[in-house]
PDB file of C-alpha atoms in Angstrom:
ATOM      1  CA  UNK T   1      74.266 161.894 113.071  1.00  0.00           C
ATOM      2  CA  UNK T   2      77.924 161.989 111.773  1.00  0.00           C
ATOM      3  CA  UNK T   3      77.480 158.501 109.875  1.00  0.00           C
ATOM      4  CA  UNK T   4      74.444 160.146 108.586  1.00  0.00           C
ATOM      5  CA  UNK T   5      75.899 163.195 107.127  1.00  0.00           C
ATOM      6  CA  UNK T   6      78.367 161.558 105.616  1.00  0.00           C
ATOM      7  CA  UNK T   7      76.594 158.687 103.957  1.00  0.00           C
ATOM      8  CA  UNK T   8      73.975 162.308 102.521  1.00  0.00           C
ATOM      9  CA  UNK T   9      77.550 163.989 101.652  1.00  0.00           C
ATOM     10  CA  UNK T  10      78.476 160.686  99.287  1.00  0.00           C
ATOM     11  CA  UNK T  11      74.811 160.224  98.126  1.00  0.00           C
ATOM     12  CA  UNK T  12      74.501 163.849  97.099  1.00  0.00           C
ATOM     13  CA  UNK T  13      78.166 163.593  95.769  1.00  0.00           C
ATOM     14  CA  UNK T  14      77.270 160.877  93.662  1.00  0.00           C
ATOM     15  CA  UNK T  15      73.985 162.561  92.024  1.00  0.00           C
ATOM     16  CA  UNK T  16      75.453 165.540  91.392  1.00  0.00           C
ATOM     17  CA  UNK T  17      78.070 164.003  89.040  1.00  0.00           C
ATOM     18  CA  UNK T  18      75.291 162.134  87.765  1.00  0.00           C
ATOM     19  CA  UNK T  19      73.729 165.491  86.847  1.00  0.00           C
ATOM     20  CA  UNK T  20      76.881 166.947  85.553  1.00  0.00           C
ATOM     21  CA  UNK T  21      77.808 164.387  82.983  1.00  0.00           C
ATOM     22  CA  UNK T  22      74.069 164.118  81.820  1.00  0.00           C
ATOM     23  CA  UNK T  23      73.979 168.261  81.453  1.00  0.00           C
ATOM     24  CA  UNK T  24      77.150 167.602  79.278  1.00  0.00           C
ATOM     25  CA  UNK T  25      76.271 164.252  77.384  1.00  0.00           C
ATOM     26  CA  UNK T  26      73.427 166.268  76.117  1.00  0.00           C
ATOM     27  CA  UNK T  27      75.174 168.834  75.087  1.00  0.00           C
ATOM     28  CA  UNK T  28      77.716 167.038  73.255  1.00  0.00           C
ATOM     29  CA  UNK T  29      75.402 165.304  71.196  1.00  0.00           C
ATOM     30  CA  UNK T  30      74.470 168.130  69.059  1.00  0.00           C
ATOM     31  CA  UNK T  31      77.343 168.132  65.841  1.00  0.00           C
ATOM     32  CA  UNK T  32      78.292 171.338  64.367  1.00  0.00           C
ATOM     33  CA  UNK T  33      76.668 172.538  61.572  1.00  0.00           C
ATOM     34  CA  UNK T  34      79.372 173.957  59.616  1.00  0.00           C
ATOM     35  CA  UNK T  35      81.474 170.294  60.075  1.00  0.00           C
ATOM     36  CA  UNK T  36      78.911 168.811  58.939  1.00  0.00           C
ATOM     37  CA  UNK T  37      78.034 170.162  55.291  1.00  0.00           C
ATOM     38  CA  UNK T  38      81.404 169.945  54.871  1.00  0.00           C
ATOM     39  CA  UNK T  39      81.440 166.332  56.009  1.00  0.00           C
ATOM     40  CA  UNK T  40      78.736 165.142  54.138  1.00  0.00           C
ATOM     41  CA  UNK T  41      79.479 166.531  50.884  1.00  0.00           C
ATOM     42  CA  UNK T  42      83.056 164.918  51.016  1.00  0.00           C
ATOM     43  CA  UNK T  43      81.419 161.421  51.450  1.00  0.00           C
ATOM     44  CA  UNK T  44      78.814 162.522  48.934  1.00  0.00           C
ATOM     45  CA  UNK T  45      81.961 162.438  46.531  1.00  0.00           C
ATOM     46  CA  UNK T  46      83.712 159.603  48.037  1.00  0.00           C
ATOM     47  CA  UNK T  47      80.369 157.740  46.934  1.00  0.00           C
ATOM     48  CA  UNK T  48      80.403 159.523  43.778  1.00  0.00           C
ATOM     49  CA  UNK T  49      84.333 158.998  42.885  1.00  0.00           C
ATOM     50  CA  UNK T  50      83.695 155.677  43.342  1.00  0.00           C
ATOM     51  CA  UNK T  51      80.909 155.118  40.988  1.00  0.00           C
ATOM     52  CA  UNK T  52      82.676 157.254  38.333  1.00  0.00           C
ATOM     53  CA  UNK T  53      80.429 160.791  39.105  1.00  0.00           C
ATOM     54  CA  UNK T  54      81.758 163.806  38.661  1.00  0.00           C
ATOM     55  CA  UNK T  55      81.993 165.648  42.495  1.00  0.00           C
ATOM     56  CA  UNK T  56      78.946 167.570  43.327  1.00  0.00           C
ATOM     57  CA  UNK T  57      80.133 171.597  44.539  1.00  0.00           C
ATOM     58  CA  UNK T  58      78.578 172.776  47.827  1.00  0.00           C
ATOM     59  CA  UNK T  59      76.055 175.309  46.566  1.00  0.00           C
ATOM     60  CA  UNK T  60      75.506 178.286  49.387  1.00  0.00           C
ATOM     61  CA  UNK T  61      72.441 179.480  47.789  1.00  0.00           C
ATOM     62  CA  UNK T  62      71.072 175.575  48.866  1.00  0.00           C
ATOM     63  CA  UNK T  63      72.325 175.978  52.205  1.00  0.00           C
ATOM     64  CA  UNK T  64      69.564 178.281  52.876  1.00  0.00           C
ATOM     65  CA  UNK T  65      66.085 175.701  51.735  1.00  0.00           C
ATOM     66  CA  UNK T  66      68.057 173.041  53.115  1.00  0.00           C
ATOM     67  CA  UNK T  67      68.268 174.690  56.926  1.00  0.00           C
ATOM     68  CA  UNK T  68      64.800 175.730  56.056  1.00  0.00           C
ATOM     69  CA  UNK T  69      63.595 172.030  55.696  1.00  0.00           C
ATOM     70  CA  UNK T  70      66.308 170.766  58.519  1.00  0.00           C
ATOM     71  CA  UNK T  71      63.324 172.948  60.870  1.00  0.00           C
ATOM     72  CA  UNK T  72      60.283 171.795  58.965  1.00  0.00           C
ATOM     73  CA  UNK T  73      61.052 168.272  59.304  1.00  0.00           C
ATOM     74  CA  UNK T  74      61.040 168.096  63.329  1.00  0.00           C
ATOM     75  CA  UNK T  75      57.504 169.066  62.826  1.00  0.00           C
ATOM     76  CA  UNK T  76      56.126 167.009  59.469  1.00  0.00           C
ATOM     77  CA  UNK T  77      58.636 164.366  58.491  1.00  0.00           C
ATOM     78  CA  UNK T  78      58.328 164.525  54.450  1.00  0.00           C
ATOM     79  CA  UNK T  79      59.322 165.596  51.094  1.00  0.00           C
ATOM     80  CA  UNK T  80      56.000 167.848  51.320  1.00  0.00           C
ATOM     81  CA  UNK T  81      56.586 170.752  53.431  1.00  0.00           C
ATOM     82  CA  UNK T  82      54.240 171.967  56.482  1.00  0.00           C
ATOM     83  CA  UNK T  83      52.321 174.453  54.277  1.00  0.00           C
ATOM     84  CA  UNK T  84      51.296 171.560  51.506  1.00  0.00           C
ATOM     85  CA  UNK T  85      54.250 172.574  49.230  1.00  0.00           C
ATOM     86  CA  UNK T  86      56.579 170.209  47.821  1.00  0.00           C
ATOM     87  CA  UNK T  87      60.214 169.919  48.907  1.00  0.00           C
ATOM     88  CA  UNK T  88      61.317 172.580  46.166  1.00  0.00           C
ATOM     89  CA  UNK T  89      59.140 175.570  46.862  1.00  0.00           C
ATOM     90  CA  UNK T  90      61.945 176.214  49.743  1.00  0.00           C
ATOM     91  CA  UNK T  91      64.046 177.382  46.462  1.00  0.00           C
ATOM     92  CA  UNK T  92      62.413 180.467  46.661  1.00  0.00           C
ATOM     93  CA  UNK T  93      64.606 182.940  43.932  1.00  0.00           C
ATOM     94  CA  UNK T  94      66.773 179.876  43.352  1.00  0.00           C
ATOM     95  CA  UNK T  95      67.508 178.765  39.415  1.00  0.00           C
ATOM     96  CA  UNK T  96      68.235 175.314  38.639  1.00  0.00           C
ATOM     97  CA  UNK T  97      66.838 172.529  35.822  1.00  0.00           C
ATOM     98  CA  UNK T  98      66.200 169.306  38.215  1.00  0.00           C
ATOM     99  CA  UNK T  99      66.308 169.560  41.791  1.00  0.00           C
ATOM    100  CA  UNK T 100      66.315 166.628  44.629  1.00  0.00           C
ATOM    101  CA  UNK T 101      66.030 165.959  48.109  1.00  0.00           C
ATOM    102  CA  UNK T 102      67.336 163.339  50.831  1.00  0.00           C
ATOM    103  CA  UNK T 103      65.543 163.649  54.280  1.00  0.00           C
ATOM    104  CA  UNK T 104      67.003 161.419  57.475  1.00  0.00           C
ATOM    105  CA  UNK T 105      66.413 161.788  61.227  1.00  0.00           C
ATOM    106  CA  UNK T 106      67.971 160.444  64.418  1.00  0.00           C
ATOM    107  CA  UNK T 107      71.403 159.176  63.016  1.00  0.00           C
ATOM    108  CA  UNK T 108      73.743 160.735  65.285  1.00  0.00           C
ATOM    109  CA  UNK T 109      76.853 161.194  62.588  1.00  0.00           C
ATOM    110  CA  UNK T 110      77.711 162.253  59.561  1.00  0.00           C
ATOM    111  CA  UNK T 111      79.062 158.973  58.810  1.00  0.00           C
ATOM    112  CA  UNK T 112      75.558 156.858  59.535  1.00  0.00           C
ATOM    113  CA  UNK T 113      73.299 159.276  57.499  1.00  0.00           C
ATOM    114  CA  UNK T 114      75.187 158.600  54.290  1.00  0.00           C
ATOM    115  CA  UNK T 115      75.186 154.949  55.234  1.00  0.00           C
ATOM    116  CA  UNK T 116      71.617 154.815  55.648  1.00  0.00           C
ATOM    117  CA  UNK T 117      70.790 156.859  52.763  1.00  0.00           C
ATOM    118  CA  UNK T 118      73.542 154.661  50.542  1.00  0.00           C
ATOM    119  CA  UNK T 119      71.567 151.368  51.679  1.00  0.00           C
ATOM    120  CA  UNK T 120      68.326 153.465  50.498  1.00  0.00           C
ATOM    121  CA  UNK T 121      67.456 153.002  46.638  1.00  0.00           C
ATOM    122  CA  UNK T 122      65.691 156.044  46.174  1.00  0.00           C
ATOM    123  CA  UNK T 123      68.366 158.176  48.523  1.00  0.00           C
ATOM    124  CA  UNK T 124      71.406 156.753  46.944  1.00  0.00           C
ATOM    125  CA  UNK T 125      69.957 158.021  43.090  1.00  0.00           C
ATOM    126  CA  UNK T 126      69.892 161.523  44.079  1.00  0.00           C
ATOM    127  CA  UNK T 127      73.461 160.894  45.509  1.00  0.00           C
ATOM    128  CA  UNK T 128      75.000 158.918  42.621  1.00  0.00           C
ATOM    129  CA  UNK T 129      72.901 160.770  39.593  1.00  0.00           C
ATOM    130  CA  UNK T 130      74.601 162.853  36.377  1.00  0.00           C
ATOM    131  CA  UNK T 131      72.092 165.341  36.610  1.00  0.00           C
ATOM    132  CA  UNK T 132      73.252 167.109  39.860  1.00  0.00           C
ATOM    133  CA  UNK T 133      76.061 169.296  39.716  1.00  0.00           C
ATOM    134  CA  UNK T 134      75.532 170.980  42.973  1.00  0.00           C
ATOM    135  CA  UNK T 135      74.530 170.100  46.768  1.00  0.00           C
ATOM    136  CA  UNK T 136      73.260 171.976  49.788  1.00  0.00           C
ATOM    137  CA  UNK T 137      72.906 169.926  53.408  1.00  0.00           C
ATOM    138  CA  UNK T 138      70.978 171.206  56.350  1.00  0.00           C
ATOM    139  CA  UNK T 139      71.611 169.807  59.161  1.00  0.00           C
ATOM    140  CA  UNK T 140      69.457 170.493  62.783  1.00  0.00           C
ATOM    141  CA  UNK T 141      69.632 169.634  66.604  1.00  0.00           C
ATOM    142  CA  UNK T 142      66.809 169.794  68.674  1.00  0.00           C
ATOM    143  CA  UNK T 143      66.963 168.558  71.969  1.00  0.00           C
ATOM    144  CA  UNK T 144      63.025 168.912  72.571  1.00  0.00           C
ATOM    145  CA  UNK T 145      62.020 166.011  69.827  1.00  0.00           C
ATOM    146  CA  UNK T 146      62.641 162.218  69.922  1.00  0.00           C
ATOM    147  CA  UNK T 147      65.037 161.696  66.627  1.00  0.00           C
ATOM    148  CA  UNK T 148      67.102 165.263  67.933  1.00  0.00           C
ATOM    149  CA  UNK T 149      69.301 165.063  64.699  1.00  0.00           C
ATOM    150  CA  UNK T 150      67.398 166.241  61.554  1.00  0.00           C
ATOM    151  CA  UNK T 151      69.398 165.962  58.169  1.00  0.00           C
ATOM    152  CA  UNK T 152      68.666 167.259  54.773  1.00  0.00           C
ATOM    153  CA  UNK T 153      70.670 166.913  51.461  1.00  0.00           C
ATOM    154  CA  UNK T 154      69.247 169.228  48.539  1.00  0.00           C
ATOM    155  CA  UNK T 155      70.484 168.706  44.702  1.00  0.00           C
ATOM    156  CA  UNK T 156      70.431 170.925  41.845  1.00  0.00           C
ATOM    157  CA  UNK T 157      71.190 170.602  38.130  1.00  0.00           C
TER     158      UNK T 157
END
């Protein structure tokens, strides 16, 4: 009986850490938001320094359609939104000439987003072109979904 307690005392020792260091695994996966924009727009102008672009400003208006689409693209992953709209109609009261959008999901840093969306024609345009002056990035966790990190870059001119 003793041998068996204390083989249940290691086994239940063992799973509990097990437990614990899933419980925080998970929870360090999710980045914070705030580090984030702030991340992505400085290697937004790295890439743009670099191919002789003037530095896109961090717009807060933008901040707002690009949380917006961060949400709607755990459900329906596209440039049209979940109601049939394009990308844009989340710039409800915003004013701007040209507007863009970048869309990602599942890279788990800052750092592999832009890489993928540098190594992306279409994705590296909006990044690199004359005609934006300003930048919002949304940028979503959720656990529940099988990508978990959901990543949006809007443009205005």
């Amino acid at each position: 009986m003793k041998n068996f307690l204390k083989k249940f005392t290691i086994i239940a020792t063992v799973i509990l850490i097990c437990l614990s260091s899933t419980a925080l695994a998970a929870k360090s996966q999710a980045l914070n938001r705030n580090d984030s924009i702030n991340e992505i727009l400085r290697l937004v102008n790295i890439e743009r320094k670099k191919a002789g672009v003037k530095p896109l400003k961090l717009s807060r208006e933008l901040l707002r359609p690009a949380a917006i689409r961060a949400k709607e693209i755990t459900k329906v992953f596209s440039h049209t939104r979940p109601n049939g709209m394009p990308f844009n109609s989340a710039f409800y009261g915003i004013d701007y000439k040209t507007a863009g959008e970048n869309i990602a999901a599942g890279q788990t840093s800052c750092k592999m987003v832009m890489e993928q969306w540098m190594n992306s024609p279409g994705h590296r345009a909006n990044i690199l072109s004359k005609k934006y002056k300003y930048l919002g990035v949304g940028y979503l966790y959720d656990s529940k979904t099988a990508y978990k990190h959901f990543w949006v870059q809007h443009f205005k001119g």
